[in-house]
mmCIF file with all atom_site columns, C-alpha atoms in Angstrom:
data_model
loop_
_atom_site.group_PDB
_atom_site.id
_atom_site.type_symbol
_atom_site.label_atom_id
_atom_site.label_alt_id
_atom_site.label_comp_id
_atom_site.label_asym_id
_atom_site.label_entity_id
_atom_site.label_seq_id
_atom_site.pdbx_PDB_ins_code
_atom_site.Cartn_x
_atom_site.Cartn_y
_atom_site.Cartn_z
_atom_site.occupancy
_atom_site.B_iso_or_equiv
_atom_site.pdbx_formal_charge
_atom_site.auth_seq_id
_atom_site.auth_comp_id
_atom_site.auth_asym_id
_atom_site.auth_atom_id
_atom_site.pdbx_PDB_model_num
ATOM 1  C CA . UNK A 1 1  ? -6.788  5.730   35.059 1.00 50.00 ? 1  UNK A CA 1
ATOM 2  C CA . UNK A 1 2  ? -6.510  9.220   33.439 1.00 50.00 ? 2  UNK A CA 1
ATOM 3  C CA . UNK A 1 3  ? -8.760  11.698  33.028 1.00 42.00 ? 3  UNK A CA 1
ATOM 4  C CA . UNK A 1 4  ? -8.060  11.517  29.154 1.00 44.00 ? 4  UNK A CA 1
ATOM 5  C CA . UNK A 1 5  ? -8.351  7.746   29.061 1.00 52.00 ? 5  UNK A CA 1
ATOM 6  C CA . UNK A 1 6  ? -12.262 7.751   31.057 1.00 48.00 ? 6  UNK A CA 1
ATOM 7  C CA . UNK A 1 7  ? -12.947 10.748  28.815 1.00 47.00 ? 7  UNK A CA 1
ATOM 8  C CA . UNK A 1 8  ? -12.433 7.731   25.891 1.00 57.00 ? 8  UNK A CA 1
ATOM 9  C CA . UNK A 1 9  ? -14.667 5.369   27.808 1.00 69.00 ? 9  UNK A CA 1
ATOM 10 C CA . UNK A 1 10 ? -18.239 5.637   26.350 1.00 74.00 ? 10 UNK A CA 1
ATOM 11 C CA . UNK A 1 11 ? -19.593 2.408   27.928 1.00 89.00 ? 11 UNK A CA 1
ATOM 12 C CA . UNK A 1 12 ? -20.114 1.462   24.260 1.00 93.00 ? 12 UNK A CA 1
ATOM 13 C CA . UNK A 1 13 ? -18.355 -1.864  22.676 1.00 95.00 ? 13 UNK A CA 1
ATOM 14 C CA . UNK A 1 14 ? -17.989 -2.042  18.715 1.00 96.00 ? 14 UNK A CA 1
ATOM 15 C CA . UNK A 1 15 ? -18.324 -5.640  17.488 1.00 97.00 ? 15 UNK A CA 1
ATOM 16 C CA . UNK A 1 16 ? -16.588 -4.999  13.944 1.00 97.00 ? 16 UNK A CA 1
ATOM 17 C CA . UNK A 1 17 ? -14.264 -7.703  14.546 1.00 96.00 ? 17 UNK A CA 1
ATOM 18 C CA . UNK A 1 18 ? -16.465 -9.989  15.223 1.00 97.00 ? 18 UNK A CA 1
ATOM 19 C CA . UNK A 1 19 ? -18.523 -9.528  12.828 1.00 98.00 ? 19 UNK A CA 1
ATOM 20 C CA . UNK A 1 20 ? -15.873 -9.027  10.097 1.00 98.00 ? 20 UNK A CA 1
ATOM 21 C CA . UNK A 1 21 ? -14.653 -12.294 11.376 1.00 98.00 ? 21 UNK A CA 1
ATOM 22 C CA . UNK A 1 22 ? -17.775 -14.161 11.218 1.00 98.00 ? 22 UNK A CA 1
ATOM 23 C CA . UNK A 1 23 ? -18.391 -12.936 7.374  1.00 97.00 ? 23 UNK A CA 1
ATOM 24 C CA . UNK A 1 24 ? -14.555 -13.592 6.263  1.00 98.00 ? 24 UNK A CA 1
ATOM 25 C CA . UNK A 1 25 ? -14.304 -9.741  5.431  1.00 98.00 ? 25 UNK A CA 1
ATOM 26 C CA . UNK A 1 26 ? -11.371 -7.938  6.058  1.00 98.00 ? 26 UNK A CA 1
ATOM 27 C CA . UNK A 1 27 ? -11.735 -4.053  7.591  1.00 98.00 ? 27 UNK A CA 1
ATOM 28 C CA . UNK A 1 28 ? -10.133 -3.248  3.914  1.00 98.00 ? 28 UNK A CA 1
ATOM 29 C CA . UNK A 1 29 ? -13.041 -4.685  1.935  1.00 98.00 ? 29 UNK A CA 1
ATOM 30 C CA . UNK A 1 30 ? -15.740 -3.431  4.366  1.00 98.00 ? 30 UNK A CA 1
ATOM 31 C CA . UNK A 1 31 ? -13.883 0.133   3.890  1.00 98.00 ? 31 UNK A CA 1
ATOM 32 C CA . UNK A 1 32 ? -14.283 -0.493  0.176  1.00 98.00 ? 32 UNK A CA 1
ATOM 33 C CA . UNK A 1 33 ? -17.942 -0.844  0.569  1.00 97.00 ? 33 UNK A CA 1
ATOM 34 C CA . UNK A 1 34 ? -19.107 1.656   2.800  1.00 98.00 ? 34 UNK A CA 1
ATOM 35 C CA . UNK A 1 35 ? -16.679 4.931   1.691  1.00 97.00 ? 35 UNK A CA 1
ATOM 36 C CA . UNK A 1 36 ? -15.242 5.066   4.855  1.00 97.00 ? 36 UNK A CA 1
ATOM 37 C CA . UNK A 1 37 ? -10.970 5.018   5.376  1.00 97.00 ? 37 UNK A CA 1
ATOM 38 C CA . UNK A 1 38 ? -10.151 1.922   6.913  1.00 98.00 ? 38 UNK A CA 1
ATOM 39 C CA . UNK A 1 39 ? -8.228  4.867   9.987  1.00 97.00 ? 39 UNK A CA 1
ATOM 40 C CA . UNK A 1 40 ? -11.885 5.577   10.245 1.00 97.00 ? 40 UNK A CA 1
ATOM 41 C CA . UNK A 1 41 ? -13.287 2.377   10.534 1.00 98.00 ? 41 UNK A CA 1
ATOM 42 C CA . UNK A 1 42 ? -9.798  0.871   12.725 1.00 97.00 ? 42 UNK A CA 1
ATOM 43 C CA . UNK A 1 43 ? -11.114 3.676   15.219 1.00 96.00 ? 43 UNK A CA 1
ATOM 44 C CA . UNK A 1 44 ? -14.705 2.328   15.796 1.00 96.00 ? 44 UNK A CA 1
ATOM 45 C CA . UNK A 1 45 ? -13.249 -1.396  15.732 1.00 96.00 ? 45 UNK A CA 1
ATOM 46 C CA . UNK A 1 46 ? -10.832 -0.079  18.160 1.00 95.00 ? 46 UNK A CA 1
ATOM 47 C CA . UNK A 1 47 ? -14.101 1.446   20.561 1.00 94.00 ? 47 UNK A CA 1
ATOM 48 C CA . UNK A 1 48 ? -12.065 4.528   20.215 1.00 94.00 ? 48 UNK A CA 1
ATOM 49 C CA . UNK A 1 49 ? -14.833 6.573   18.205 1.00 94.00 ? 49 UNK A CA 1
ATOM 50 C CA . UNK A 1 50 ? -16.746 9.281   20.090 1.00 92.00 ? 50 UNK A CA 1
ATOM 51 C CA . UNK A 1 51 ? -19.337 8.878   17.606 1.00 94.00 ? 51 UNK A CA 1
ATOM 52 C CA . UNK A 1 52 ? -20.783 7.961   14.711 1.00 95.00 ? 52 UNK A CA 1
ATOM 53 C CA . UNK A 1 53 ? -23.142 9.194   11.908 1.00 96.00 ? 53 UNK A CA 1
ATOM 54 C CA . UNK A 1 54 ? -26.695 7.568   11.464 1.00 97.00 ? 54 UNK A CA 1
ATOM 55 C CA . UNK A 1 55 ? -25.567 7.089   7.716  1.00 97.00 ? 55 UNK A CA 1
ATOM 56 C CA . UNK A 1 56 ? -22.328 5.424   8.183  1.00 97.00 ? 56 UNK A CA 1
ATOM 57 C CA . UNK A 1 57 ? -23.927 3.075   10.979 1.00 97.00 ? 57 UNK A CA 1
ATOM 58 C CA . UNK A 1 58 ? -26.831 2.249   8.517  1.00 98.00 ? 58 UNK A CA 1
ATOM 59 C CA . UNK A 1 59 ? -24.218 1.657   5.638  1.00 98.00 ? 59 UNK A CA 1
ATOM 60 C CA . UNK A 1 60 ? -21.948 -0.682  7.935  1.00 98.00 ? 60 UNK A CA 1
ATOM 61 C CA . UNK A 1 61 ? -24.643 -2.799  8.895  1.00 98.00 ? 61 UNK A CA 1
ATOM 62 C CA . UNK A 1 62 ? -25.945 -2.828  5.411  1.00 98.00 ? 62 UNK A CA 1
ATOM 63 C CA . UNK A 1 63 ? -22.972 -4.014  4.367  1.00 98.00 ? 63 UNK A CA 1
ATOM 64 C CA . UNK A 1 64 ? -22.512 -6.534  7.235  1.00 98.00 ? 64 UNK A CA 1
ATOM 65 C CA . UNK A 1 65 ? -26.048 -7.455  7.074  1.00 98.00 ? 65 UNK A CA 1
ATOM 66 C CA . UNK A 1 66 ? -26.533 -7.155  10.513 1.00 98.00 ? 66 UNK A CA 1
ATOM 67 C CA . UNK A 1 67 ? -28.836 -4.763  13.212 1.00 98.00 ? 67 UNK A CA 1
ATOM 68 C CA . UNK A 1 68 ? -27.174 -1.969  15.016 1.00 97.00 ? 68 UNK A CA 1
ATOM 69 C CA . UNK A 1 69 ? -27.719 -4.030  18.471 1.00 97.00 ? 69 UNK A CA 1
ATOM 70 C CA . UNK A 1 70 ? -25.356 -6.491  16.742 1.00 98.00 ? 70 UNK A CA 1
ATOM 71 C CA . UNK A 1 71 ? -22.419 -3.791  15.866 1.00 98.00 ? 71 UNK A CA 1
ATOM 72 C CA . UNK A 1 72 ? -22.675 -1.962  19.065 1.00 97.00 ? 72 UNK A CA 1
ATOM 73 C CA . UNK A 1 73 ? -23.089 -3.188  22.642 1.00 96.00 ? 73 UNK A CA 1
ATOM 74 C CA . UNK A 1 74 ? -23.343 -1.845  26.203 1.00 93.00 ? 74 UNK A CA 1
ATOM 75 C CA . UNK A 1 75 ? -19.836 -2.802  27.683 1.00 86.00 ? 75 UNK A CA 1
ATOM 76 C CA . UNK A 1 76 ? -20.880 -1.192  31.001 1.00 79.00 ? 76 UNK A CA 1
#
């Protein structure tokens, strides 16, 4: 592994999909929603974010009706 590629590793997983999947939303409509670009919101679904703001975590799970325990996970 590369320096670069454990600098990406946060120990943090990003259930979008799942969730997305689970509410028959596509990352398109859930981009509509919340004001965020769907390059944005790929990047968290992708756990490639190195973080996030308080107000676009609070308007994703708003909009997913979900808890932030539910979008994001340890993955260590």
């Amino acid at each position: 592994m590369t320096s670069a590629e454990e600098d990406e590793l946060t120990g943090i997983h990003c259930r979008l999909d799942e969730l997305l999947a689970e509410r028959n939303m596509t990352l398109t409509r859930l981009s509509e929603i919340v004001g965020v670009s769907v390059v944005n919101l790929s990047i968290l679904k992708n756990d490639r974010a190195r973080a996030i703001r308080y107000s676009t975590l609070s308007a994703i799970c708003r909009a997913l009706d979900c808890e932030v325990g539910e979008l994001l996970v340890r993955a260590d």
